[in-house]
PDB file of C-alpha atoms and ligand atoms in Angstrom:
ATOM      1  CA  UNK A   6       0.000   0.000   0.000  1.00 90.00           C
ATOM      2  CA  UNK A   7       1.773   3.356  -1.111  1.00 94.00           C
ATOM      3  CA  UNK A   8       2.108   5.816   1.842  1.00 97.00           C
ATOM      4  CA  UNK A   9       1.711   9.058  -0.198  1.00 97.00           C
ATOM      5  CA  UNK A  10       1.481   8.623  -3.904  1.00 98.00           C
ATOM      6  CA  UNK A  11      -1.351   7.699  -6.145  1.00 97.00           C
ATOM      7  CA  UNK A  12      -1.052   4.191  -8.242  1.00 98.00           C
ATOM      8  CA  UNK A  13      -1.088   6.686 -11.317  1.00 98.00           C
ATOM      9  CA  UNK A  14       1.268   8.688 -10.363  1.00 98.00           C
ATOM     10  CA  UNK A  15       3.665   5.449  -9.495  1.00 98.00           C
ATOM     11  CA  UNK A  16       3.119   4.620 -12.675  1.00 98.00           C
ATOM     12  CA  UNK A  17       3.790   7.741 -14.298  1.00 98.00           C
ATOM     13  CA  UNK A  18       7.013   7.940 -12.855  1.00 98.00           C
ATOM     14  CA  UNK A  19       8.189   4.492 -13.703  1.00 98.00           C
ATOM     15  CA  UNK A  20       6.814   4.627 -17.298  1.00 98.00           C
ATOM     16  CA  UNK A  21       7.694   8.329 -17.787  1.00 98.00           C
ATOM     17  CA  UNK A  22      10.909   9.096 -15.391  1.00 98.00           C
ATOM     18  CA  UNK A  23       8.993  12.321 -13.714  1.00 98.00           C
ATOM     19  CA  UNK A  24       6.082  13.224 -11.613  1.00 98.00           C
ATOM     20  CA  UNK A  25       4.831  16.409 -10.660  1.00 98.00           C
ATOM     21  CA  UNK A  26       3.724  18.400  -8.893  1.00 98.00           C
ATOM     22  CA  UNK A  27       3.144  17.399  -5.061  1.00 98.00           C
ATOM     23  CA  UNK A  28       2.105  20.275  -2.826  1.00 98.00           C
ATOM     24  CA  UNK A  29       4.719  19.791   0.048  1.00 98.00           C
ATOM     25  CA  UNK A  30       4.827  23.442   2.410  1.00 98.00           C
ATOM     26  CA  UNK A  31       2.272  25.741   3.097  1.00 98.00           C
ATOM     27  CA  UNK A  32       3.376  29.141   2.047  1.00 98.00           C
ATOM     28  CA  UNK A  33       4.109  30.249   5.653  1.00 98.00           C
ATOM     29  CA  UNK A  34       6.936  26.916   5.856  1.00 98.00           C
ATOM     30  CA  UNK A  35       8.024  28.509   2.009  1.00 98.00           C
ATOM     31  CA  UNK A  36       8.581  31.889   3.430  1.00 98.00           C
ATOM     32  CA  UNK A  37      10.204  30.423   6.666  1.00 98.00           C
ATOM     33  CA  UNK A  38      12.607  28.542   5.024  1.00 98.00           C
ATOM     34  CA  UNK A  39      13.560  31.367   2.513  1.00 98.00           C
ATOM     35  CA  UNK A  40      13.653  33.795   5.261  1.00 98.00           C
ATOM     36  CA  UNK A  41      16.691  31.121   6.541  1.00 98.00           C
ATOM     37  CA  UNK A  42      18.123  31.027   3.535  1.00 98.00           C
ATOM     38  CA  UNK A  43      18.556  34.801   2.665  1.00 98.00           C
ATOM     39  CA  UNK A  44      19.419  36.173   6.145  1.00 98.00           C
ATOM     40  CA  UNK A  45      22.500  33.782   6.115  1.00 98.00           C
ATOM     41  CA  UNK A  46      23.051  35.080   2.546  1.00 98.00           C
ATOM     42  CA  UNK A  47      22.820  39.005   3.570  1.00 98.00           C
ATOM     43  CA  UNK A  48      25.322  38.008   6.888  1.00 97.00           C
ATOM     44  CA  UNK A  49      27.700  36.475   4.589  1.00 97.00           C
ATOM     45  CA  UNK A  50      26.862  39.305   2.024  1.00 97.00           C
ATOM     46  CA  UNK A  51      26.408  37.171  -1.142  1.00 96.00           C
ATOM     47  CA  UNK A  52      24.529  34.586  -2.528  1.00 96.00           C
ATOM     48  CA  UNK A  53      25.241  30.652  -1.352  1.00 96.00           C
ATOM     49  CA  UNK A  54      28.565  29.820  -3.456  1.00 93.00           C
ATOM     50  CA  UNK A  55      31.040  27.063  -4.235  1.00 91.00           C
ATOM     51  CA  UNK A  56      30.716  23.786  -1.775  1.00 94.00           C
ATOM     52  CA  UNK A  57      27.456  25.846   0.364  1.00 96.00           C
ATOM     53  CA  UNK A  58      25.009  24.635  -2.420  1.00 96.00           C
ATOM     54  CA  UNK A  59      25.706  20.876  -2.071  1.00 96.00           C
ATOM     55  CA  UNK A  60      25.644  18.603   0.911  1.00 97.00           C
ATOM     56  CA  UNK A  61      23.919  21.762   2.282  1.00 98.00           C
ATOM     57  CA  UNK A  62      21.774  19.407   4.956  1.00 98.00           C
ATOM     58  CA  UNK A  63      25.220  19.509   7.005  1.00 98.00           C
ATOM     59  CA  UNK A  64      25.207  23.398   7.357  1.00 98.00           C
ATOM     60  CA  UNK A  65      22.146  24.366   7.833  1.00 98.00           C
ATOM     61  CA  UNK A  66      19.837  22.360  10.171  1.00 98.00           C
ATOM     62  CA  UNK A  67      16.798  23.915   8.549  1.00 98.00           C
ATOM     63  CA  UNK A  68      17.551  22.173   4.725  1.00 98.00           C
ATOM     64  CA  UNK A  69      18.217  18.830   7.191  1.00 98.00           C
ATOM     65  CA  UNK A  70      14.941  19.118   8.300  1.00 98.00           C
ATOM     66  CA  UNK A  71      13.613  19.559   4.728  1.00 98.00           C
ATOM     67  CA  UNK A  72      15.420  16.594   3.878  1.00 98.00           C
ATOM     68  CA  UNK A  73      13.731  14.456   6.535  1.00 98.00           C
ATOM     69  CA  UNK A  74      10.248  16.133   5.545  1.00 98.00           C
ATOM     70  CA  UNK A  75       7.393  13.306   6.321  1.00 98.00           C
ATOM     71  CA  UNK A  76       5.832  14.092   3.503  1.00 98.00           C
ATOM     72  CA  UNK A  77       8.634  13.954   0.691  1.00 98.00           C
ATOM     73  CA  UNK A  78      10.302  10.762   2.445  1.00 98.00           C
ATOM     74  CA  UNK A  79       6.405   9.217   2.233  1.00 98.00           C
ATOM     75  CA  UNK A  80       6.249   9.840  -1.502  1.00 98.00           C
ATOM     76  CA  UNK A  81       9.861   8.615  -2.144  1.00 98.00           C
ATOM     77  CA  UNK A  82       9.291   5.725  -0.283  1.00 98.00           C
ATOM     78  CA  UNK A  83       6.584   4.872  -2.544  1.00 98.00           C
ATOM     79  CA  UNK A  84       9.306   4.776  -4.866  1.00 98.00           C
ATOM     80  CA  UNK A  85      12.357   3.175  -3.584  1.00 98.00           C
ATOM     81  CA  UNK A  86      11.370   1.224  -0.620  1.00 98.00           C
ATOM     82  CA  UNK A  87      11.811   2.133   2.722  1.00 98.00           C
ATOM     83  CA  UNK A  88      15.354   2.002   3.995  1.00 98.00           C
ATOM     84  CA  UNK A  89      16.544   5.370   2.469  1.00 98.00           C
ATOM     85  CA  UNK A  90      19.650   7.606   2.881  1.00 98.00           C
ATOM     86  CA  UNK A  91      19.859  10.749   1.345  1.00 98.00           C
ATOM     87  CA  UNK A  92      23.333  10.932  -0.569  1.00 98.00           C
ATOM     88  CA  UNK A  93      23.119  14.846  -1.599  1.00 97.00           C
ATOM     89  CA  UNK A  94      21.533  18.399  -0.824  1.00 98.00           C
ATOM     90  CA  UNK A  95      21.795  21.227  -3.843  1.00 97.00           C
ATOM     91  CA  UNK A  96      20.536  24.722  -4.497  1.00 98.00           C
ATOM     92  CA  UNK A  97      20.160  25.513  -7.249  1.00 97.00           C
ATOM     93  CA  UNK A  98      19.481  29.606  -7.396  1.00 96.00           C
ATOM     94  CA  UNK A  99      18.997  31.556 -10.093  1.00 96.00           C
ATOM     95  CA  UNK A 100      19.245  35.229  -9.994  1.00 96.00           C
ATOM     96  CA  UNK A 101      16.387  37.385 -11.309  1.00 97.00           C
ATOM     97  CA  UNK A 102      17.119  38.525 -15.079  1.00 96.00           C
ATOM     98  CA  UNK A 103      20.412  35.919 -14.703  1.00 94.00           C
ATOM     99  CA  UNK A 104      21.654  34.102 -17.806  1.00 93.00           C
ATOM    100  CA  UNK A 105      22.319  31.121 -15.817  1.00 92.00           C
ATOM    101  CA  UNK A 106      21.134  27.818 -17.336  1.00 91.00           C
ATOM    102  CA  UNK A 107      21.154  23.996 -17.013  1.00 92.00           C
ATOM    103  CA  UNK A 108      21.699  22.170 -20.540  1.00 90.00           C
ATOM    104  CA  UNK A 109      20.607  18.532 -21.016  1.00 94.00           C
ATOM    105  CA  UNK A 110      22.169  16.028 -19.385  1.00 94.00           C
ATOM    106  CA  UNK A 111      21.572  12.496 -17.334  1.00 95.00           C
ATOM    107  CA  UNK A 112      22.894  12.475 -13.552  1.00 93.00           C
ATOM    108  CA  UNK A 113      24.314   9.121 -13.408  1.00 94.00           C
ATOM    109  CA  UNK A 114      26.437   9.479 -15.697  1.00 88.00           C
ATOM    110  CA  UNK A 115      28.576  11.540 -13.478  1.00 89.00           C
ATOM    111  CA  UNK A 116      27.335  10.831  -9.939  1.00 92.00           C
ATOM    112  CA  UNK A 117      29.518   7.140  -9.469  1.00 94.00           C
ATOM    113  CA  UNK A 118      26.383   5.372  -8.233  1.00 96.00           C
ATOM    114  CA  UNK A 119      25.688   1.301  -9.272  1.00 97.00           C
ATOM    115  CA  UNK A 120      22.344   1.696  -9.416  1.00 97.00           C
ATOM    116  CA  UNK A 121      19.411   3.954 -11.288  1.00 98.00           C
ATOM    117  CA  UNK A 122      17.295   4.302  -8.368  1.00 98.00           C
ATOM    118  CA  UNK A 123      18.031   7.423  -7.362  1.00 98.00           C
ATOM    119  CA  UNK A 124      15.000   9.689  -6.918  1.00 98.00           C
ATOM    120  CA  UNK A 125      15.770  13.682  -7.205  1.00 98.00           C
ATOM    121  CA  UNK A 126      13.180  15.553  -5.430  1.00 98.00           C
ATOM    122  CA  UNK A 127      13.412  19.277  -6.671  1.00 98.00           C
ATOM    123  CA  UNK A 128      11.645  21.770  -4.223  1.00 98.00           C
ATOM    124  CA  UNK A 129      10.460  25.093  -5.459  1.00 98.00           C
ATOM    125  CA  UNK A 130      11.313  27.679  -2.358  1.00 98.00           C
ATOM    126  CA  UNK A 131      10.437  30.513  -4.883  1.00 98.00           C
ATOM    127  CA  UNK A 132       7.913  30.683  -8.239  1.00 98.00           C
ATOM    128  CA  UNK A 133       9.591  27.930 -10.673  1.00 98.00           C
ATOM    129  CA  UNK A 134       7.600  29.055 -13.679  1.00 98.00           C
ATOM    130  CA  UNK A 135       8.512  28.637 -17.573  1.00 97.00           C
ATOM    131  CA  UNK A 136       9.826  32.283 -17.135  1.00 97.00           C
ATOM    132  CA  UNK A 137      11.878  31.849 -14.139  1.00 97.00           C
ATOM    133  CA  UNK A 138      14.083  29.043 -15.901  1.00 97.00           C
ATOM    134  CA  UNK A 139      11.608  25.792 -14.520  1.00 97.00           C
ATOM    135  CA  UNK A 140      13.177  22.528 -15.449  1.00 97.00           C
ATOM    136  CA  UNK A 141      12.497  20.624 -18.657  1.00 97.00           C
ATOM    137  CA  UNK A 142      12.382  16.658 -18.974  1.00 98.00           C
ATOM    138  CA  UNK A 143      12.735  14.362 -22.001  1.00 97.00           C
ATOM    139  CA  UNK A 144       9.859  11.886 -20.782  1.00 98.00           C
ATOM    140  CA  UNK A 145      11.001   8.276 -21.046  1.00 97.00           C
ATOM    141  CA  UNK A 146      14.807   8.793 -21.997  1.00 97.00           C
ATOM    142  CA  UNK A 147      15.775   7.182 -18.167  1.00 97.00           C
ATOM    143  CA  UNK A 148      14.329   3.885 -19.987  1.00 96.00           C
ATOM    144  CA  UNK A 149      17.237   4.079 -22.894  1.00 92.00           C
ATOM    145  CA  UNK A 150      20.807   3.648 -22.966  1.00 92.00           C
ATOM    146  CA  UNK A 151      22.473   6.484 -21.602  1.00 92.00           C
ATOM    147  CA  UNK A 152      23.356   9.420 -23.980  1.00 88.00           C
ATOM    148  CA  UNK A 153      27.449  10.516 -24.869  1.00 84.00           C
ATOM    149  CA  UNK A 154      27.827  13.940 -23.221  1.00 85.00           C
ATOM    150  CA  UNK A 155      30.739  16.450 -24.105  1.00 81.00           C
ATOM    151  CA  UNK A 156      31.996  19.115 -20.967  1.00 80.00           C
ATOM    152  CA  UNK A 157      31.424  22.332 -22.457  1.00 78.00           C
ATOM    153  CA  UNK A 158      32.266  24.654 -19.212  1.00 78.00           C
ATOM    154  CA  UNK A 159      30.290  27.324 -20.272  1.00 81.00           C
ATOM    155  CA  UNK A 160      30.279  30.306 -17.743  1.00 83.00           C
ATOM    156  CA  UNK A 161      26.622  30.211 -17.391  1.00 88.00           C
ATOM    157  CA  UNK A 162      25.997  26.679 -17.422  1.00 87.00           C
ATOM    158  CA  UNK A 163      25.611  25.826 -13.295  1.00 87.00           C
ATOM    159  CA  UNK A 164      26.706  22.262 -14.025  1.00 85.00           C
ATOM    160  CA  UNK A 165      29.972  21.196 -12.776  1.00 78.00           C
ATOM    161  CA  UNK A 166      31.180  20.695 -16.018  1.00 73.00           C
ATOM    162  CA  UNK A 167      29.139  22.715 -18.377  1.00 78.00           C
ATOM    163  CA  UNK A 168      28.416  18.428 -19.709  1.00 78.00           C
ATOM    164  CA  UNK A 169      25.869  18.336 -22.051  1.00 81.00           C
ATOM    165  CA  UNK A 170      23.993  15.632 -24.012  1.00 83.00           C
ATOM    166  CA  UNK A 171      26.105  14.970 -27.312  1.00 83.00           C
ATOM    167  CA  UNK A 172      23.119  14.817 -29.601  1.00 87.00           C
ATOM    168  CA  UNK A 173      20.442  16.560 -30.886  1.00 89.00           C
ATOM    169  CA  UNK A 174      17.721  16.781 -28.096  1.00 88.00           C
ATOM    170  CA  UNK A 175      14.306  16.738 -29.714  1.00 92.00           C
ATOM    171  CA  UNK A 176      12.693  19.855 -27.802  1.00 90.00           C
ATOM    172  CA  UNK A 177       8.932  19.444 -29.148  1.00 96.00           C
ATOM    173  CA  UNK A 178       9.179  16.160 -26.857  1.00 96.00           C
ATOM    174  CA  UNK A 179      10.319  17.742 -23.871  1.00 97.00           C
ATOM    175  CA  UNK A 180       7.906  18.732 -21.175  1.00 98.00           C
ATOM    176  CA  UNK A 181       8.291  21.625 -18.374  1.00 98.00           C
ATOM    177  CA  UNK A 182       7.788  21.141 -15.031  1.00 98.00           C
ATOM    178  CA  UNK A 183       6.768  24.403 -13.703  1.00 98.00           C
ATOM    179  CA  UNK A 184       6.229  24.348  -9.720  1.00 98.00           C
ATOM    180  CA  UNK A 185       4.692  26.821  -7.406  1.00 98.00           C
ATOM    181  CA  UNK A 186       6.898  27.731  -4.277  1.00 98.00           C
ATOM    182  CA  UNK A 187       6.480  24.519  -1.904  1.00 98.00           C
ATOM    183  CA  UNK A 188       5.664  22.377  -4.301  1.00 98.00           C
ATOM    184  CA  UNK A 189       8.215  19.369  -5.197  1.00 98.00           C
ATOM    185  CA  UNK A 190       9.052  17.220  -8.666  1.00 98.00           C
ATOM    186  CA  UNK A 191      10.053  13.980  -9.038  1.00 98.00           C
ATOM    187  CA  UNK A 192      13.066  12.841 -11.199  1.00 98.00           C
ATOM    188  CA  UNK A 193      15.016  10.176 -11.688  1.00 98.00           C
ATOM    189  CA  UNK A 194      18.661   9.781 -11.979  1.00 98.00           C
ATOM    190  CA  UNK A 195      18.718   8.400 -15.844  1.00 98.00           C
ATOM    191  CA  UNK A 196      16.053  11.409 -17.055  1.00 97.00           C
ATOM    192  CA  UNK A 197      17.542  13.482 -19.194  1.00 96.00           C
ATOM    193  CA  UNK A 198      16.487  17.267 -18.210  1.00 96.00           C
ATOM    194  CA  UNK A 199      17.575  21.026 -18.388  1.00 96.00           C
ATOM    195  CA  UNK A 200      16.428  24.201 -18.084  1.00 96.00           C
ATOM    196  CA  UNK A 201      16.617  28.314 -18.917  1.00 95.00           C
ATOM    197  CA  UNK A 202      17.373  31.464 -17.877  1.00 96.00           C
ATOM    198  CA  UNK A 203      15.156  33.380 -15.152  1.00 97.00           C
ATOM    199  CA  UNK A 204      13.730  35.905 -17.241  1.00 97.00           C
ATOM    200  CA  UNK A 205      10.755  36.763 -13.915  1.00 97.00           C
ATOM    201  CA  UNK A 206      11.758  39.832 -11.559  1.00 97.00           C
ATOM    202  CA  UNK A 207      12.048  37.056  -8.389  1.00 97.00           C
ATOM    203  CA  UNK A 208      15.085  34.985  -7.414  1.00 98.00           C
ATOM    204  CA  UNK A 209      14.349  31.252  -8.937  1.00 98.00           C
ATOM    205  CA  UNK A 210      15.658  29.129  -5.900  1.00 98.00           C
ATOM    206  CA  UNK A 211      15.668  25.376  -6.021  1.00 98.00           C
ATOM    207  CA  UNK A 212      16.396  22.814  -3.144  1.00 98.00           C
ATOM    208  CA  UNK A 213      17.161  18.911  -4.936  1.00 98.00           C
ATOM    209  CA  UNK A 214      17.546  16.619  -2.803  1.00 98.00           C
ATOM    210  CA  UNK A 215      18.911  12.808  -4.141  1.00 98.00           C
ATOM    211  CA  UNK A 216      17.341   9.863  -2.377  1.00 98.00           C
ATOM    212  CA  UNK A 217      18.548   6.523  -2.749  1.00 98.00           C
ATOM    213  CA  UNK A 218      18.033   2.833  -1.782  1.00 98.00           C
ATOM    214  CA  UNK A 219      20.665   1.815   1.158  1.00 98.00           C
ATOM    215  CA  UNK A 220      22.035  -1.067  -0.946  1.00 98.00           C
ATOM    216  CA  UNK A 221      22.839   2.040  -3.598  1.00 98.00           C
ATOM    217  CA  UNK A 222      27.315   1.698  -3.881  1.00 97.00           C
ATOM    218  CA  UNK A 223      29.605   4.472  -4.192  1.00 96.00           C
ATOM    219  CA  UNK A 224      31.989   3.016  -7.627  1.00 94.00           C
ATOM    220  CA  UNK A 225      34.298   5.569  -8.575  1.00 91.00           C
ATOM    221  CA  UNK A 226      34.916   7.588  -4.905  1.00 82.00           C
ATOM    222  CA  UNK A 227      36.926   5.525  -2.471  1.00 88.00           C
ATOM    223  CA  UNK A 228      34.902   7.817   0.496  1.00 95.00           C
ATOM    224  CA  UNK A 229      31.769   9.266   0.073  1.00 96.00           C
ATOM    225  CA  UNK A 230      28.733  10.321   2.511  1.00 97.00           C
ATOM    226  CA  UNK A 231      24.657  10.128   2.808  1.00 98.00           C
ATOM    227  CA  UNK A 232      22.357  10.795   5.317  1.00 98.00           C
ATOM    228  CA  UNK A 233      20.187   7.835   6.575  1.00 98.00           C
ATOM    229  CA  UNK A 234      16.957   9.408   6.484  1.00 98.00           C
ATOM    230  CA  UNK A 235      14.237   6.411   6.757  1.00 98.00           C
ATOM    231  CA  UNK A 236      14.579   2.922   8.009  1.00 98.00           C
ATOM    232  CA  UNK A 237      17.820   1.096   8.430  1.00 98.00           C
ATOM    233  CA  UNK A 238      21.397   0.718   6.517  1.00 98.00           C
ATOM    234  CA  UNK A 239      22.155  -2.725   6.663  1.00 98.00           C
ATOM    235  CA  UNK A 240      24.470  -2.161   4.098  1.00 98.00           C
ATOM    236  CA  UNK A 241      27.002   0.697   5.316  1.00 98.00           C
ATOM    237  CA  UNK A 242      28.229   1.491   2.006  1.00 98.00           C
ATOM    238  CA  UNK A 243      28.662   5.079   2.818  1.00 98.00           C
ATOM    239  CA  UNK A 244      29.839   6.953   5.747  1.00 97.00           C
ATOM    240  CA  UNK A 245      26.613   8.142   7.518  1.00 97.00           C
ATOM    241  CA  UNK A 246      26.852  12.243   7.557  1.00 97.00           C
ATOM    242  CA  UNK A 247      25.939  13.675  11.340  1.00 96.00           C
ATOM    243  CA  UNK A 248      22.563  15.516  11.848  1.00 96.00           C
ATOM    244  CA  UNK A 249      23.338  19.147  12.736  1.00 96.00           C
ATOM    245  CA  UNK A 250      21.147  20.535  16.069  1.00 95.00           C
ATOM    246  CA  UNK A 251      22.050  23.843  15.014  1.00 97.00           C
ATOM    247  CA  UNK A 252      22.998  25.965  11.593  1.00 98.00           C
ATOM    248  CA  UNK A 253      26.802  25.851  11.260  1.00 97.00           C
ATOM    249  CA  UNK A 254      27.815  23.072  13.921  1.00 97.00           C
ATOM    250  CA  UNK A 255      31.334  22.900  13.894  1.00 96.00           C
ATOM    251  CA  UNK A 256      31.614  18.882  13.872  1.00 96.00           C
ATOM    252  CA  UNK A 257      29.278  19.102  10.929  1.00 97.00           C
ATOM    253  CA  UNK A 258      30.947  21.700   9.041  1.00 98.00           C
ATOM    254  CA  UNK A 259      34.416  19.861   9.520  1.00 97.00           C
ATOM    255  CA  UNK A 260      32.330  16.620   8.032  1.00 98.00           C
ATOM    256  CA  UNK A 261      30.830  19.270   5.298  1.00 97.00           C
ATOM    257  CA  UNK A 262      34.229  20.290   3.898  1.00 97.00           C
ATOM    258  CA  UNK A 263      35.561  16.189   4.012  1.00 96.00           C
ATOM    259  CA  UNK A 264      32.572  15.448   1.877  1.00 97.00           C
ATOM    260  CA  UNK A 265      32.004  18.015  -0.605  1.00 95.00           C
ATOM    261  CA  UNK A 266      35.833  17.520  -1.129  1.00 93.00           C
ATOM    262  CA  UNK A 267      35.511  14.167  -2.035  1.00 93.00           C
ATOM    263  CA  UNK A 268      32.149  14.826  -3.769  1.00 92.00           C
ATOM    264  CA  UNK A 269      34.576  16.859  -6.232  1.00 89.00           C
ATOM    265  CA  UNK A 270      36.719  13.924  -6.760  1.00 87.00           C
ATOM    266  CA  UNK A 271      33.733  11.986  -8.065  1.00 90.00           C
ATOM    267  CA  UNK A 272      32.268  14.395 -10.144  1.00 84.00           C
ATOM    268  CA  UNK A 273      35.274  15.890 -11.925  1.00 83.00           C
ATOM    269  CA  UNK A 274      36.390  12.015 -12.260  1.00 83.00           C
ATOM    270  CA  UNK A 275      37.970  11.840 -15.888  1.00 75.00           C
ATOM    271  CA  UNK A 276      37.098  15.276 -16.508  1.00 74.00           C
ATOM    272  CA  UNK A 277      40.083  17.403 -18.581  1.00 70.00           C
ATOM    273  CA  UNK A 278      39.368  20.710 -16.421  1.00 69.00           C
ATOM    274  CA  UNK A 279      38.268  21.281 -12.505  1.00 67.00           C
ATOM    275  CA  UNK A 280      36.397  24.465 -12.102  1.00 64.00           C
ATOM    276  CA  UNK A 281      38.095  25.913  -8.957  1.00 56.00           C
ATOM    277  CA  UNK A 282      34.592  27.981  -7.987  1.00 53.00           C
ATOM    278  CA  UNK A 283      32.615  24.743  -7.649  1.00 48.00           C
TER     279      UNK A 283
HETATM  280  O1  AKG B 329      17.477  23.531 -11.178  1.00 57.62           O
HETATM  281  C1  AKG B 329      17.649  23.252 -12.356  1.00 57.62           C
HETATM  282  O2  AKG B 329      17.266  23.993 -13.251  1.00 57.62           O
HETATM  283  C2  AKG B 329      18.321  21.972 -12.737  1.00 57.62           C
HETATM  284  C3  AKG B 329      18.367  21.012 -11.597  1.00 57.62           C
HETATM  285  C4  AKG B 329      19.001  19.713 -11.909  1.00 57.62           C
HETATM  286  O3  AKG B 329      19.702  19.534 -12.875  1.00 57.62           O
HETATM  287  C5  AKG B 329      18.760  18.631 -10.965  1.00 57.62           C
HETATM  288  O4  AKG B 329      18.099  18.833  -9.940  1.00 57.62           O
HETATM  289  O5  AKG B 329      19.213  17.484 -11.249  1.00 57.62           O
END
């Protein structure tokens, strides 16, 4: 018996690679949470940069606690089963009128992972409209063999890499996701997606957070971290990241710098350039 989702929307997901949208915070938990998120930003006086917009659970206890939200662990559980550990936390914030884009591209082609379970959940904490820069998908590609990609390390490009999908991408068949703030989508880790500039006058600020099955391996880092978020880890194939009580605890901003360190290693593996600013 699912927990949260519908049989059609389990469905939709497994047949199509995406779901959306699932109301997940009321706008007061929306504004909370952004409230958070820029007064740390105006004490620090600029945006989140660098290593702050991944593995961001162990810096902030407020995006742990939106990691372990009842609600989004219900609906992945519906997906992968109930022993879950949350492997990575990333903003992804685009400025109002920015040129800053995502071009197409499959995650597990860079993440090291042995398995295609992985479920990104992609929270809206602002409008994610086709304006703002929403993200695309290219229903059912997760189903195919995975697509060659090229680095192309273009400035605005807020992949690591600037990788995109070496072949033509058939736009007509792609389909937008557009979210309102505290709503969540569903992706998994094979789909291939993008998205656009933020053409709207608001700051486009996204929260994904990767959920995978405990029996999920770490293949090309020799350390790497997750969060055990639901269940049990009778596996302990990753190192199990500490749960912050407070924003900016110093064990877990000593374990913050380990992992996002290593989290480089893995996603710069075989790549000809590092970008030193990510
Ligand atoms: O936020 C975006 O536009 C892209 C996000 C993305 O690539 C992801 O969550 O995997």
């Amino acid at each position: 018996m699912p927990k949260l989702l519908d049989a059609a929307a389990i469905k939709q997901y497994r047949e199509d690679g995406y779901y959306f949208p699932l109301s997940v915070l009321s706008d007061e938990e929306v504004a909370w949470n952004r409230t958070q998120l820029e007064e740390f930003e105006a004490g620090q006086g600029h945006p989140l940069q660098g290593p702050q917009r991944s593995k961001s659970h162990l810096l902030f206890k407020w995006v742990g606690d939106l990691m372990r939200h009842a609600k989004i662990l219900d609906a992945v559980e519906d997906l992968i089963g109930p022993d879950i550990l949350c492997w990575n936390t990333l903003f992804w914030i685009k400025e109002s009128g920015s040129e800053s884009f995502v071009s197409w591209h499959q995650d597990l082609n860079y993440w090291g992972l042995d398995n295609s379970e992985l479920v990104t959940v992609w929270l809206a904490l602002s409008p994610a409209s086709l304006e703002s820069g929403c993200m695309r998908v290219l229903p059912r590609s997760h189903l195919e063999e995975l697509m060659p990609h090229q680095d192309r390390y273009d400035d605005a490009n807020m992949l690591t890499r600037g990788q995109e999908v070496a072949v033509d991408v058939d736009e007509t068949k792609a389909v937008a996701m557009p979210l309102k703030a505290g709503e969540v989508s569903l992706h998994n880790v094979r789909v291939a997606h993008a998205s656009g500039p933020n053409l709207s006058a608001d700051r486009r600020i996204g929260l994904s957070l990767h959920y995978i099955p405990t029996k999920t391996k770490q293949k090309v880092g020799g350390w790497d971290s997750a969060a055990l978020v639901r269940g049990e880890d009778r596996f302990g194939h990753f190192n199990i990241a500490p749960q912050p009580v407070r924003d900016m605890d110093p064990d877990s901003v000593a374990f913050h710098a380990r992992a996002t360190d290593e989290l480089r290693e893995i996603l710069f593996a075989d790549a000809e350039k590092v970008r030193p600013t990510l």
